């Protein structure tokens, strides 16, 4: 049924809502059970979510592609989690750099405004699909800032960006990371921004932009929101609960340019 078609008389009223969401509503039933087709769709979605969690990110290929697209050097690091199984069991190890890799990060001079870290997180699929087109737009929107070299991190959690940002001497750390897959979104990318990054920062001290993907928050609007947050964070010297996202208000009152709608 097309989104603009009326709901037939006597049909399940939930059908009208089902057109506008990937949530599992108005699935129908056969006796006391779900239709076989819906059971199979659920099984497929569950398998896709599990595959996304266990999928390995080709770190070197990712770093090469990002460097070529942005014009920034990129290096690869690893967290203290030695493998995927350990990473999933020990979130704490994903929050700190392996000592050998920590030693490869040098403080830049002058201190960069922004350090961008790309980490596999819980969905390498999200990073493979969305990190590059988002970062290209963000690089264009923030071309006047001083960027640190890009860092691609394996077996990384959100807080890993704090240590990397501190070691690079950056005023802001932005980590793009694969989010925990859902049954309708195995490829959702998240972005976390932290002012004055250092180990021990709490989630309340970060701004999060989540569900970045074409079927969620698309690249132009995600890049616009992140660019606004970066500039405001540098000006106000805060992130997290002290910095509310008002980027949409700027669009409404004409104080900011509309997001770039061009495709890469």
mmCIF file of C-alpha atoms in Angstrom:
data_model
loop_
_atom_site.group_PDB
_atom_site.id
_atom_site.type_symbol
_atom_site.label_atom_id
_atom_site.label_comp_id
_atom_site.label_asym_id
_atom_site.label_seq_id
_atom_site.Cartn_x
_atom_site.Cartn_y
_atom_site.Cartn_z
ATOM 1 C CA UNK A 1 0.000 0.000 0.000
ATOM 2 C CA UNK A 2 1.465 3.376 -1.000
ATOM 3 C CA UNK A 3 1.963 6.057 1.644
ATOM 4 C CA UNK A 4 -0.652 8.344 0.057
ATOM 5 C CA UNK A 5 -3.352 5.699 -0.366
ATOM 6 C CA UNK A 6 -6.333 5.835 2.026
ATOM 7 C CA UNK A 7 -6.732 3.043 4.547
ATOM 8 C CA UNK A 8 -9.595 0.776 3.448
ATOM 9 C CA UNK A 9 -12.724 0.839 5.580
ATOM 10 C CA UNK A 10 -12.561 -1.765 8.316
ATOM 11 C CA UNK A 11 -8.772 -2.158 8.011
ATOM 12 C CA UNK A 12 -6.456 -2.127 10.986
ATOM 13 C CA UNK A 13 -6.066 1.588 11.933
ATOM 14 C CA UNK A 14 -2.408 0.919 12.741
ATOM 15 C CA UNK A 15 -1.774 0.518 9.001
ATOM 16 C CA UNK A 16 -1.781 4.290 8.576
ATOM 17 C CA UNK A 17 1.034 4.600 11.114
ATOM 18 C CA UNK A 18 2.967 1.645 9.718
ATOM 19 C CA UNK A 19 3.542 3.577 6.502
ATOM 20 C CA UNK A 20 5.624 6.157 8.354
ATOM 21 C CA UNK A 21 7.894 4.010 10.536
ATOM 22 C CA UNK A 22 10.103 0.937 10.258
ATOM 23 C CA UNK A 23 8.853 -0.116 13.716
ATOM 24 C CA UNK A 24 7.114 -3.484 13.791
ATOM 25 C CA UNK A 25 3.471 -2.501 14.082
ATOM 26 C CA UNK A 26 0.363 -3.703 12.206
ATOM 27 C CA UNK A 27 2.045 -7.011 11.406
ATOM 28 C CA UNK A 28 -1.190 -8.947 11.182
ATOM 29 C CA UNK A 29 -1.794 -12.403 12.610
ATOM 30 C CA UNK A 30 -2.661 -15.932 11.669
ATOM 31 C CA UNK A 31 -4.704 -17.418 14.466
ATOM 32 C CA UNK A 32 -2.777 -16.620 17.643
ATOM 33 C CA UNK A 33 0.553 -16.205 15.836
ATOM 34 C CA UNK A 34 2.337 -13.783 13.525
ATOM 35 C CA UNK A 35 2.257 -14.421 9.773
ATOM 36 C CA UNK A 36 5.173 -16.544 8.592
ATOM 37 C CA UNK A 37 6.493 -13.702 6.437
ATOM 38 C CA UNK A 38 6.809 -11.430 9.493
ATOM 39 C CA UNK A 39 8.546 -14.143 11.506
ATOM 40 C CA UNK A 40 11.062 -14.540 8.689
ATOM 41 C CA UNK A 41 11.585 -10.777 8.410
ATOM 42 C CA UNK A 42 12.252 -10.600 12.144
ATOM 43 C CA UNK A 43 14.790 -13.412 11.902
ATOM 44 C CA UNK A 44 16.550 -11.663 9.040
ATOM 45 C CA UNK A 45 16.707 -8.351 10.932
ATOM 46 C CA UNK A 46 18.074 -10.101 14.005
ATOM 47 C CA UNK A 47 20.748 -11.836 11.928
ATOM 48 C CA UNK A 48 21.729 -8.549 10.277
ATOM 49 C CA UNK A 49 22.102 -6.886 13.686
ATOM 50 C CA UNK A 50 24.303 -9.741 14.955
ATOM 51 C CA UNK A 51 26.419 -9.647 11.801
ATOM 52 C CA UNK A 52 26.916 -5.892 12.191
ATOM 53 C CA UNK A 53 28.195 -6.323 15.759
ATOM 54 C CA UNK A 54 30.735 -8.979 14.769
ATOM 55 C CA UNK A 55 31.792 -7.508 11.417
ATOM 56 C CA UNK A 56 35.441 -6.442 11.266
ATOM 57 C CA UNK A 57 36.373 -3.001 9.947
ATOM 58 C CA UNK A 58 39.289 -2.843 7.501
ATOM 59 C CA UNK A 59 41.109 -0.098 9.391
ATOM 60 C CA UNK A 60 43.852 0.528 6.849
ATOM 61 C CA UNK A 61 41.408 0.752 3.944
ATOM 62 C CA UNK A 62 39.156 3.082 5.935
ATOM 63 C CA UNK A 63 42.078 5.357 6.840
ATOM 64 C CA UNK A 64 43.242 5.462 3.225
ATOM 65 C CA UNK A 65 39.808 6.331 1.887
ATOM 66 C CA UNK A 66 39.251 9.063 4.478
ATOM 67 C CA UNK A 67 42.671 10.599 3.881
ATOM 68 C CA UNK A 68 42.148 10.653 0.109
ATOM 69 C CA UNK A 69 38.702 12.225 0.422
ATOM 70 C CA UNK A 70 39.537 14.888 3.015
ATOM 71 C CA UNK A 71 43.154 15.732 2.250
ATOM 72 C CA UNK A 72 44.110 15.040 5.864
ATOM 73 C CA UNK A 73 46.672 12.456 6.985
ATOM 74 C CA UNK A 74 45.147 9.496 8.816
ATOM 75 C CA UNK A 75 46.643 6.912 11.132
ATOM 76 C CA UNK A 76 45.359 3.674 12.640
ATOM 77 C CA UNK A 77 45.307 2.860 16.355
ATOM 78 C CA UNK A 78 43.874 0.094 18.514
ATOM 79 C CA UNK A 79 42.234 0.084 21.923
ATOM 80 C CA UNK A 80 43.341 -2.225 24.717
ATOM 81 C CA UNK A 81 40.771 -4.819 23.606
ATOM 82 C CA UNK A 82 42.883 -7.362 21.662
ATOM 83 C CA UNK A 83 39.990 -8.943 19.742
ATOM 84 C CA UNK A 84 36.257 -8.646 19.118
ATOM 85 C CA UNK A 85 35.198 -11.166 21.748
ATOM 86 C CA UNK A 86 37.146 -9.314 24.448
ATOM 87 C CA UNK A 87 35.828 -5.986 23.203
ATOM 88 C CA UNK A 88 32.232 -7.149 23.640
ATOM 89 C CA UNK A 89 32.864 -8.595 27.115
ATOM 90 C CA UNK A 90 35.076 -5.770 28.420
ATOM 91 C CA UNK A 91 33.773 -2.327 27.441
ATOM 92 C CA UNK A 92 36.391 -0.727 29.694
ATOM 93 C CA UNK A 93 39.238 -1.953 27.480
ATOM 94 C CA UNK A 94 37.667 -0.267 24.468
ATOM 95 C CA UNK A 95 37.894 3.101 26.228
ATOM 96 C CA UNK A 96 41.693 3.239 26.461
ATOM 97 C CA UNK A 97 44.445 3.058 23.868
ATOM 98 C CA UNK A 98 46.817 0.134 23.678
ATOM 99 C CA UNK A 99 50.137 1.456 25.073
ATOM 100 C CA UNK A 100 52.047 0.831 21.839
ATOM 101 C CA UNK A 101 49.498 2.837 19.859
ATOM 102 C CA UNK A 102 49.215 5.606 22.458
ATOM 103 C CA UNK A 103 52.914 6.284 21.967
ATOM 104 C CA UNK A 104 52.372 6.982 18.254
ATOM 105 C CA UNK A 105 50.095 9.979 18.880
ATOM 106 C CA UNK A 106 51.989 13.242 19.229
ATOM 107 C CA UNK A 107 50.652 16.595 20.377
ATOM 108 C CA UNK A 108 50.257 18.908 17.410
ATOM 109 C CA UNK A 109 51.611 22.444 17.323
ATOM 110 C CA UNK A 110 49.783 24.743 17.260
ATOM 111 C CA UNK A 111 47.021 22.888 19.126
ATOM 112 C CA UNK A 112 44.299 21.866 16.657
ATOM 113 C CA UNK A 113 40.740 23.068 17.016
ATOM 114 C CA UNK A 114 39.307 19.667 16.172
ATOM 115 C CA UNK A 115 40.418 16.037 16.301
ATOM 116 C CA UNK A 116 38.200 13.570 14.461
ATOM 117 C CA UNK A 117 38.321 9.907 15.417
ATOM 118 C CA UNK A 118 36.530 7.220 13.406
ATOM 119 C CA UNK A 119 35.920 4.030 15.404
ATOM 120 C CA UNK A 120 34.251 0.752 14.525
ATOM 121 C CA UNK A 121 32.183 0.629 17.725
ATOM 122 C CA UNK A 122 29.308 -1.839 17.577
ATOM 123 C CA UNK A 123 28.696 -1.548 13.829
ATOM 124 C CA UNK A 124 31.586 -1.498 11.389
ATOM 125 C CA UNK A 125 28.909 -1.530 8.700
ATOM 126 C CA UNK A 126 27.796 1.958 9.773
ATOM 127 C CA UNK A 127 31.349 3.286 9.551
ATOM 128 C CA UNK A 128 31.944 1.722 6.140
ATOM 129 C CA UNK A 129 28.726 3.181 4.748
ATOM 130 C CA UNK A 130 28.440 6.608 6.335
ATOM 131 C CA UNK A 131 31.681 7.952 7.844
ATOM 132 C CA UNK A 132 33.203 9.114 4.557
ATOM 133 C CA UNK A 133 30.237 11.030 3.058
ATOM 134 C CA UNK A 134 29.555 12.664 6.419
ATOM 135 C CA UNK A 135 33.179 13.616 6.988
ATOM 136 C CA UNK A 136 33.557 15.092 3.491
ATOM 137 C CA UNK A 137 30.643 17.447 4.166
ATOM 138 C CA UNK A 138 31.921 18.306 7.642
ATOM 139 C CA UNK A 139 35.404 19.010 6.327
ATOM 140 C CA UNK A 140 33.914 21.405 3.769
ATOM 141 C CA UNK A 141 31.749 23.143 6.381
ATOM 142 C CA UNK A 142 34.669 23.589 8.802
ATOM 143 C CA UNK A 143 37.475 24.195 6.313
ATOM 144 C CA UNK A 144 38.629 27.307 8.188
ATOM 145 C CA UNK A 145 39.420 25.367 11.384
ATOM 146 C CA UNK A 146 42.746 23.780 12.242
ATOM 147 C CA UNK A 147 42.216 20.002 12.064
ATOM 148 C CA UNK A 148 44.365 17.364 13.684
ATOM 149 C CA UNK A 149 45.318 14.308 11.610
ATOM 150 C CA UNK A 150 42.451 11.837 11.380
ATOM 151 C CA UNK A 151 42.588 8.775 13.615
ATOM 152 C CA UNK A 152 40.908 5.465 12.767
ATOM 153 C CA UNK A 153 40.488 3.297 15.866
ATOM 154 C CA UNK A 154 39.863 -0.424 16.125
ATOM 155 C CA UNK A 155 37.788 -1.977 18.938
ATOM 156 C CA UNK A 156 36.887 1.519 20.129
ATOM 157 C CA UNK A 157 34.265 2.860 22.512
ATOM 158 C CA UNK A 158 33.062 6.465 22.698
ATOM 159 C CA UNK A 159 35.427 7.445 25.512
ATOM 160 C CA UNK A 160 38.456 6.397 23.461
ATOM 161 C CA UNK A 161 38.127 9.745 21.723
ATOM 162 C CA UNK A 162 38.914 11.514 25.002
ATOM 163 C CA UNK A 163 42.388 10.014 25.291
ATOM 164 C CA UNK A 164 43.129 10.484 21.594
ATOM 165 C CA UNK A 165 41.967 14.091 21.650
ATOM 166 C CA UNK A 166 44.089 14.838 24.713
ATOM 167 C CA UNK A 167 47.195 13.244 23.198
ATOM 168 C CA UNK A 168 46.751 15.319 20.046
ATOM 169 C CA UNK A 169 46.265 18.474 22.132
ATOM 170 C CA UNK A 170 42.929 19.220 20.460
ATOM 171 C CA UNK A 171 40.397 21.681 21.822
ATOM 172 C CA UNK A 172 37.574 19.406 20.642
ATOM 173 C CA UNK A 173 37.351 15.678 19.994
ATOM 174 C CA UNK A 174 34.685 14.316 17.665
ATOM 175 C CA UNK A 175 34.317 10.554 17.453
ATOM 176 C CA UNK A 176 32.250 8.981 14.678
ATOM 177 C CA UNK A 177 31.312 5.480 15.790
ATOM 178 C CA UNK A 178 29.056 2.597 14.849
ATOM 179 C CA UNK A 179 26.049 2.511 17.165
ATOM 180 C CA UNK A 180 24.491 -0.576 18.699
ATOM 181 C CA UNK A 181 22.393 -2.126 15.898
ATOM 182 C CA UNK A 182 18.628 -2.217 16.164
ATOM 183 C CA UNK A 183 16.249 -4.540 14.389
ATOM 184 C CA UNK A 184 15.546 -1.869 11.771
ATOM 185 C CA UNK A 185 18.925 -0.114 11.720
ATOM 186 C CA UNK A 186 22.088 -2.254 11.694
ATOM 187 C CA UNK A 187 24.063 0.613 10.115
ATOM 188 C CA UNK A 188 23.423 3.625 12.339
ATOM 189 C CA UNK A 189 26.359 6.001 12.868
ATOM 190 C CA UNK A 190 26.730 8.130 15.996
ATOM 191 C CA UNK A 191 28.816 11.277 16.559
ATOM 192 C CA UNK A 192 30.015 12.413 19.999
ATOM 193 C CA UNK A 193 31.612 15.831 20.567
ATOM 194 C CA UNK A 194 33.673 16.662 23.689
ATOM 195 C CA UNK A 195 35.321 19.945 24.632
ATOM 196 C CA UNK A 196 38.774 19.756 26.288
ATOM 197 C CA UNK A 197 38.917 15.971 25.893
ATOM 198 C CA UNK A 198 40.705 13.893 28.503
ATOM 199 C CA UNK A 199 40.149 10.487 30.126
ATOM 200 C CA UNK A 200 37.429 10.634 32.767
ATOM 201 C CA UNK A 201 35.013 12.863 30.884
ATOM 202 C CA UNK A 202 31.404 11.807 31.446
ATOM 203 C CA UNK A 203 28.613 11.384 28.921
ATOM 204 C CA UNK A 204 26.997 14.517 30.372
ATOM 205 C CA UNK A 205 29.978 16.456 29.016
ATOM 206 C CA UNK A 206 29.392 15.363 25.412
ATOM 207 C CA UNK A 207 26.956 16.247 22.662
ATOM 208 C CA UNK A 208 25.576 13.305 20.724
ATOM 209 C CA UNK A 209 24.144 13.263 17.210
ATOM 210 C CA UNK A 210 22.783 9.794 16.509
ATOM 211 C CA UNK A 211 21.074 7.684 13.832
ATOM 212 C CA UNK A 212 23.140 9.178 11.010
ATOM 213 C CA UNK A 213 22.210 7.312 7.832
ATOM 214 C CA UNK A 214 20.058 8.043 4.763
ATOM 215 C CA UNK A 215 16.997 6.427 6.384
ATOM 216 C CA UNK A 216 17.538 8.383 9.609
ATOM 217 C CA UNK A 217 19.342 11.727 9.975
ATOM 218 C CA UNK A 218 20.755 12.274 6.494
ATOM 219 C CA UNK A 219 24.293 13.470 5.784
ATOM 220 C CA UNK A 220 23.567 17.142 4.992
ATOM 221 C CA UNK A 221 21.560 17.727 8.163
ATOM 222 C CA UNK A 222 23.962 15.717 10.312
ATOM 223 C CA UNK A 223 26.911 17.717 8.971
ATOM 224 C CA UNK A 224 25.046 20.990 9.511
ATOM 225 C CA UNK A 225 24.210 20.056 13.113
ATOM 226 C CA UNK A 226 27.757 18.939 13.894
ATOM 227 C CA UNK A 227 29.304 22.022 12.302
ATOM 228 C CA UNK A 228 27.018 24.250 14.372
ATOM 229 C CA UNK A 229 27.889 22.360 17.568
ATOM 230 C CA UNK A 230 31.621 22.528 16.836
ATOM 231 C CA UNK A 231 31.587 26.283 16.290
ATOM 232 C CA UNK A 232 29.434 26.955 19.333
ATOM 233 C CA UNK A 233 31.566 24.654 21.500
ATOM 234 C CA UNK A 234 34.732 26.498 20.485
ATOM 235 C CA UNK A 235 33.106 29.854 21.175
ATOM 236 C CA UNK A 236 31.454 28.934 24.488
ATOM 237 C CA UNK A 237 34.153 26.459 25.605
ATOM 238 C CA UNK A 238 31.643 23.822 26.664
ATOM 239 C CA UNK A 239 29.871 20.743 25.372
ATOM 240 C CA UNK A 240 27.262 18.397 26.828
ATOM 241 C CA UNK A 241 24.383 19.591 28.969
ATOM 242 C CA UNK A 242 25.775 23.131 28.868
ATOM 243 C CA UNK A 243 25.423 23.295 25.081
ATOM 244 C CA UNK A 244 21.938 22.827 23.647
ATOM 245 C CA UNK A 245 21.539 22.084 19.950
ATOM 246 C CA UNK A 246 19.820 25.101 18.407
ATOM 247 C CA UNK A 247 21.014 24.502 14.851
ATOM 248 C CA UNK A 248 17.458 23.910 13.601
ATOM 249 C CA UNK A 249 16.357 27.296 14.969
ATOM 250 C CA UNK A 250 19.120 28.961 12.987
ATOM 251 C CA UNK A 251 17.781 27.340 9.834
ATOM 252 C CA UNK A 252 14.237 28.482 10.568
ATOM 253 C CA UNK A 253 15.145 32.114 11.185
ATOM 254 C CA UNK A 254 17.497 32.230 8.190
ATOM 255 C CA UNK A 255 20.620 32.870 10.236
ATOM 256 C CA UNK A 256 22.376 29.856 8.739
ATOM 257 C CA UNK A 257 22.633 28.489 5.263
ATOM 258 C CA UNK A 258 20.493 25.512 4.333
ATOM 259 C CA UNK A 259 22.220 22.136 4.522
ATOM 260 C CA UNK A 260 24.024 20.980 1.424
ATOM 261 C CA UNK A 261 21.682 18.618 -0.416
ATOM 262 C CA UNK A 262 24.185 17.544 -3.045
ATOM 263 C CA UNK A 263 25.143 13.892 -3.238
ATOM 264 C CA UNK A 264 28.772 12.830 -3.303
#
